[in-house]
Structure formats: structure tokens, C-alpha cells
Amino acid sequence: VEHLARCHPSRFALGGEGEGMVFHSLHEGLSWRLAEHHACPVALVGQLVQEDVCLMRAAPRGGGRPPRHLFVAGAVLESFDPVDKHMLPMLELHRPVPGYAEDLGDSMDRAFHALRRPLWRANFSFMEWREEGESEDLDVSDQELLERVYIKVEYETLRRLPQHSDHLVFTIRPHVCPVTDFAAAPRACAALAAELRGLSAALLEYRGF
């Protein structure tokens, strides 16, 4: 919060001292007394940003292997159930992803261990819009189906905490748009088509295609 108030003074401010210090979000007219969040600061983070926020801690393995990174805390509404995933390593968090264990598990552990500068990545999947209670076997035309499909892109960032360097902060922010919007962006269509052609059948199914 000190960083936000210092670097974005038009949006955020700190007032008071000690136990009475209050953080203000000026545009929204919201305020938080910081002393009330000492026991669970992640809960405050979840109110300040739109991203899901995951805190990962390095767990040594020995034998010259890089440490595993465990999910130890987070404010997660969209990506997964944080209670079910508590204290699980990255490999278990990504177990539903086809090929992750075989192709990426060890390399991601090494990348996390070597991380010195913040980085970002993005991935995507397809979803079909359904009304609540609507049958999955609904008979619709190809055009109607196209109008019900949207693409979900997750923008992810990863950075190391400066004071507790055995911890990484992983953020996930989803963006969605109807797939029909791509008709106005031919280069985006071509890039998406090229990406889809390079995916395995298992990954295509996992991503809803």
C-alpha cells in the first residue's frame, strides 16, 4: 500500500499513523484501516485488485533438484478452489493440463527458482455461454453456436517478493470477449488459427475447442 500511495498519488493515499493508519482508494471512495488486516493481509489484497492473487513458497527437495513451489495463500475467485489446492505444488495445480507434468513440470520449477525479474504470460480457452439451468444437449444451429462462444484469455504475472525471497506472487486476470468480435481483426484471427493448429488434440479438448 505504501508503493501504491507513493507511485499513484492521484488514486491512493495513506493517512494516520501506527494502529490508526488508513489506506484510501480515492476514485472509489473506499478506505481500509490497516491494523484490521495484519492477521490476513491477502484479504485486503483481494479487495484492492481485480486479479486472482496466489502466494507460492519454495520448498527444498535436495538431490540437486530445484525446489517445488507450494500454494500457501491467496485471494482466488476465478481460477481454482484455494481451499482444495492449499499447500499443493505447481505440478498438482496444473495436473488437469495435458502434458504439463511430462513437458513442463521440471522446467517450470527451474524457471521459478531462477526468477529475478517480473515476467508475464497469457493463455486462452473457449467457453460456451449458457443460461442457468440450460441443458448441455440444446439443439442449436452452427451460427447460433458461434454467437454463444467466447474466448477467455488469462493474463498472468509472476514476481519474487523483495523481503521474503523464498516467496513468489502469481497473479491471474481473465478477459473475455465473444469469438465473433475476431471478425473485425483479421490478423488476430490468423494468429489464433495458427496457435490452434499447433496444439495437440488433448490440449484442444482441454481448452474447449
CSV table of C-alpha atoms in Angstrom, one decimal:
chain,number,residue,atom,x,y,z
A,1,VAL,CA,0.0,0.0,0.0
A,2,GLU,CA,2.9,2.4,0.6
A,3,HIS,CA,4.0,1.7,-3.0
A,4,LEU,CA,0.6,2.4,-4.4
A,5,ALA,CA,0.2,5.7,-2.4
A,6,ARG,CA,3.7,6.8,-3.4
A,7,CYS,CA,3.6,5.9,-7.1
A,8,HIS,CA,-0.1,6.6,-7.8
A,9,PRO,CA,-1.0,9.6,-5.5
A,10,SER,CA,-4.0,10.6,-7.7
A,11,ARG,CA,-5.6,7.2,-6.9
A,12,PHE,CA,-4.4,6.2,-3.5
A,13,ALA,CA,-3.4,7.8,-0.2
A,14,LEU,CA,-2.3,6.8,3.3
A,15,GLY,CA,-3.5,8.7,6.4
A,16,GLY,CA,-2.9,8.5,10.1
A,17,GLU,CA,-0.1,6.7,12.0
A,18,GLY,CA,0.5,3.4,13.7
A,19,GLU,CA,-2.6,1.4,14.6
A,20,GLY,CA,-4.7,4.2,13.1
A,21,MET,CA,-3.2,4.2,9.7
A,22,VAL,CA,-5.8,4.1,6.9
A,23,PHE,CA,-5.4,3.3,3.2
A,24,HIS,CA,-7.7,5.2,0.8
A,25,SER,CA,-8.8,4.4,-2.7
A,26,LEU,CA,-9.7,7.9,-3.8
A,27,HIS,CA,-11.7,7.1,-7.0
A,28,GLU,CA,-14.0,4.6,-5.3
A,29,GLY,CA,-14.2,6.5,-2.0
A,30,LEU,CA,-13.2,3.4,-0.1
A,31,SER,CA,-11.0,3.2,3.0
A,32,TRP,CA,-9.4,0.4,5.0
A,33,ARG,CA,-7.8,0.5,8.5
A,34,LEU,CA,-4.6,-1.4,8.0
A,35,ALA,CA,-4.5,-2.7,11.6
A,36,GLU,CA,-7.6,-4.8,10.9
A,37,HIS,CA,-5.8,-6.7,8.2
A,38,HIS,CA,-2.5,-7.5,9.9
A,39,ALA,CA,-3.6,-11.1,10.5
A,40,CYS,CA,-4.6,-11.7,6.9
A,41,PRO,CA,-3.2,-9.1,4.5
A,42,VAL,CA,-4.1,-11.3,1.5
A,43,ALA,CA,-7.8,-10.5,2.2
A,44,LEU,CA,-7.0,-6.8,1.8
A,45,VAL,CA,-5.1,-7.5,-1.5
A,46,GLY,CA,-8.2,-9.3,-2.8
A,47,GLN,CA,-10.2,-6.1,-2.3
A,48,LEU,CA,-7.7,-3.8,-3.9
A,49,VAL,CA,-7.0,-5.6,-7.3
A,50,GLN,CA,-9.2,-7.4,-9.8
A,51,GLU,CA,-6.7,-10.2,-10.3
A,52,ASP,CA,-6.6,-13.6,-8.5
A,53,VAL,CA,-3.5,-13.4,-6.3
A,54,CYS,CA,-1.6,-16.6,-5.4
A,55,LEU,CA,1.4,-16.7,-3.0
A,56,MET,CA,3.8,-19.5,-3.7
A,57,ARG,CA,6.6,-20.6,-1.3
A,58,ALA,CA,9.7,-22.5,-2.3
A,59,ALA,CA,10.1,-26.0,-0.7
A,60,PRO,CA,13.6,-27.5,-1.0
A,61,ARG,CA,13.8,-31.0,-2.4
A,62,GLY,CA,17.5,-31.8,-2.2
A,63,GLY,CA,19.5,-34.0,-4.6
A,64,GLY,CA,20.4,-31.0,-6.7
A,65,ARG,CA,16.8,-30.6,-7.9
A,66,PRO,CA,15.2,-27.1,-7.9
A,67,PRO,CA,12.7,-26.5,-5.1
A,68,ARG,CA,9.0,-27.1,-5.6
A,69,HIS,CA,6.7,-24.1,-5.2
A,70,LEU,CA,3.7,-24.6,-3.0
A,71,PHE,CA,0.5,-22.6,-3.0
A,72,VAL,CA,0.4,-21.3,0.6
A,73,ALA,CA,-2.2,-18.4,0.4
A,74,GLY,CA,-4.2,-16.4,-2.0
A,75,ALA,CA,-7.3,-14.4,-2.9
A,76,VAL,CA,-8.7,-16.6,-5.7
A,77,LEU,CA,-12.3,-16.4,-7.1
A,78,GLU,CA,-12.0,-17.4,-10.7
A,79,SER,CA,-9.1,-19.8,-11.3
A,80,PHE,CA,-9.5,-22.6,-8.8
A,81,ASP,CA,-10.7,-23.5,-5.3
A,82,PRO,CA,-7.9,-22.2,-3.0
A,83,VAL,CA,-9.1,-24.5,-0.1
A,84,ASP,CA,-8.7,-27.6,-2.2
A,85,LYS,CA,-5.3,-26.5,-3.6
A,86,HIS,CA,-3.8,-25.3,-0.3
A,87,MET,CA,-0.2,-26.4,0.1
A,88,LEU,CA,-0.1,-28.2,-3.2
A,89,PRO,CA,2.9,-27.8,-5.6
A,90,MET,CA,2.6,-26.3,-9.1
A,91,LEU,CA,2.5,-29.8,-10.6
A,92,GLU,CA,-0.7,-30.6,-8.7
A,93,LEU,CA,-2.2,-27.2,-9.5
A,94,HIS,CA,-1.7,-27.9,-13.2
A,95,ARG,CA,-2.4,-31.6,-13.2
A,96,PRO,CA,-5.6,-31.2,-15.4
A,97,VAL,CA,-3.4,-29.6,-18.1
A,98,PRO,CA,-2.5,-32.3,-20.7
A,99,GLY,CA,1.3,-32.8,-20.9
A,100,TYR,CA,2.2,-30.4,-18.1
A,101,ALA,CA,3.9,-33.0,-15.9
A,102,GLU,CA,5.8,-34.6,-18.8
A,103,ASP,CA,6.7,-31.4,-20.8
A,104,LEU,CA,6.8,-28.5,-18.4
A,105,GLY,CA,6.9,-29.7,-14.7
A,106,ASP,CA,10.7,-29.7,-14.2
A,107,SER,CA,11.4,-26.7,-16.5
A,108,MET,CA,8.8,-24.6,-14.6
A,109,ASP,CA,10.4,-25.5,-11.3
A,110,ARG,CA,13.8,-24.3,-12.6
A,111,ALA,CA,12.2,-21.1,-14.1
A,112,PHE,CA,10.5,-20.3,-10.7
A,113,HIS,CA,13.8,-21.0,-8.8
A,114,ALA,CA,15.8,-18.7,-11.2
A,115,LEU,CA,13.3,-15.9,-11.3
A,116,ARG,CA,14.9,-12.5,-10.7
A,117,ARG,CA,12.7,-10.1,-12.7
A,118,PRO,CA,8.9,-9.9,-13.1
A,119,LEU,CA,7.5,-11.7,-16.1
A,120,TRP,CA,4.1,-12.2,-17.7
A,121,ARG,CA,2.4,-14.7,-20.0
A,122,ALA,CA,-1.1,-15.3,-21.4
A,123,ASN,CA,-3.1,-18.3,-22.3
A,124,PHE,CA,-6.6,-18.8,-23.7
A,125,SER,CA,-9.5,-21.2,-23.8
A,126,PHE,CA,-13.0,-21.3,-25.4
A,127,MET,CA,-16.2,-21.2,-23.4
A,128,GLU,CA,-19.9,-21.6,-24.4
A,129,TRP,CA,-22.4,-19.2,-22.8
A,130,ARG,CA,-25.3,-21.0,-21.3
A,131,GLU,CA,-28.2,-19.7,-19.3
A,132,GLU,CA,-28.6,-21.0,-15.8
A,133,GLY,CA,-30.2,-24.4,-15.8
A,134,GLU,CA,-29.9,-24.7,-19.6
A,135,SER,CA,-29.3,-28.2,-21.0
A,136,GLU,CA,-25.9,-29.1,-22.5
A,137,ASP,CA,-27.7,-31.0,-25.2
A,138,LEU,CA,-29.6,-28.0,-26.5
A,139,ASP,CA,-30.0,-28.2,-30.3
A,140,VAL,CA,-28.7,-25.0,-32.0
A,141,SER,CA,-27.5,-24.1,-35.5
A,142,ASP,CA,-23.9,-23.5,-36.3
A,143,GLN,CA,-24.5,-19.8,-36.4
A,144,GLU,CA,-26.3,-19.8,-33.1
A,145,LEU,CA,-23.4,-21.8,-31.5
A,146,LEU,CA,-20.9,-19.4,-32.9
A,147,GLU,CA,-22.7,-16.5,-31.3
A,148,ARG,CA,-22.7,-18.3,-27.9
A,149,VAL,CA,-18.9,-19.0,-27.9
A,150,TYR,CA,-16.5,-16.6,-26.3
A,151,ILE,CA,-12.7,-16.7,-25.8
A,152,LYS,CA,-11.2,-16.3,-22.4
A,153,VAL,CA,-7.7,-15.0,-22.1
A,154,GLU,CA,-5.8,-15.2,-18.8
A,155,TYR,CA,-3.1,-12.5,-18.3
A,156,GLU,CA,-0.7,-13.8,-15.7
A,157,THR,CA,2.3,-12.2,-13.9
A,158,LEU,CA,4.9,-13.7,-11.7
A,159,ARG,CA,7.4,-11.8,-9.4
A,160,ARG,CA,9.5,-12.5,-6.4
A,161,LEU,CA,8.9,-10.8,-3.0
A,162,PRO,CA,11.8,-8.5,-2.2
A,163,GLN,CA,11.8,-9.1,1.6
A,164,HIS,CA,10.8,-12.8,1.6
A,165,SER,CA,12.6,-14.0,-1.4
A,166,ASP,CA,11.5,-17.6,-1.0
A,167,HIS,CA,8.0,-16.5,-1.9
A,168,LEU,CA,6.6,-15.7,-5.4
A,169,VAL,CA,3.4,-13.8,-6.2
A,170,PHE,CA,1.4,-15.2,-9.1
A,171,THR,CA,-1.5,-13.1,-10.4
A,172,ILE,CA,-4.2,-14.1,-12.9
A,173,ARG,CA,-6.6,-11.8,-14.6
A,174,PRO,CA,-9.2,-13.1,-17.1
A,175,HIS,CA,-10.5,-11.2,-20.0
A,176,VAL,CA,-13.4,-12.5,-22.1
A,177,CYS,CA,-14.9,-11.5,-25.5
A,178,PRO,CA,-17.3,-13.1,-28.0
A,179,VAL,CA,-15.4,-15.0,-30.6
A,180,THR,CA,-17.4,-13.2,-33.2
A,181,ASP,CA,-15.5,-10.0,-32.3
A,182,PHE,CA,-12.5,-11.5,-34.1
A,183,ALA,CA,-14.2,-10.9,-37.4
A,184,ALA,CA,-13.1,-7.3,-37.1
A,185,ALA,CA,-9.5,-8.2,-36.5
A,186,PRO,CA,-8.1,-10.4,-39.4
A,187,ARG,CA,-4.6,-10.5,-38.0
A,188,ALA,CA,-5.8,-11.7,-34.6
A,189,CYS,CA,-7.9,-14.4,-36.4
A,190,ALA,CA,-4.8,-15.6,-38.3
A,191,ALA,CA,-2.7,-15.6,-35.1
A,192,LEU,CA,-5.4,-17.6,-33.2
A,193,ALA,CA,-5.8,-20.1,-36.1
A,194,ALA,CA,-2.0,-20.6,-36.2
A,195,GLU,CA,-1.9,-21.2,-32.5
A,196,LEU,CA,-4.8,-23.7,-32.6
A,197,ARG,CA,-3.1,-25.7,-35.5
A,198,GLY,CA,-0.1,-26.2,-33.3
A,199,LEU,CA,-1.9,-27.6,-30.3
A,200,SER,CA,-2.3,-31.3,-29.6
A,201,ALA,CA,-5.8,-32.9,-29.7
A,202,ALA,CA,-5.7,-33.3,-25.9
A,203,LEU,CA,-4.9,-29.6,-25.4
A,204,LEU,CA,-7.6,-28.6,-27.8
A,205,GLU,CA,-10.2,-30.6,-25.9
A,206,TYR,CA,-8.9,-29.1,-22.6
A,207,ARG,CA,-9.3,-25.6,-23.9
A,208,GLY,CA,-12.8,-26.2,-25.0
A,209,PHE,CA,-12.3,-26.3,-28.8
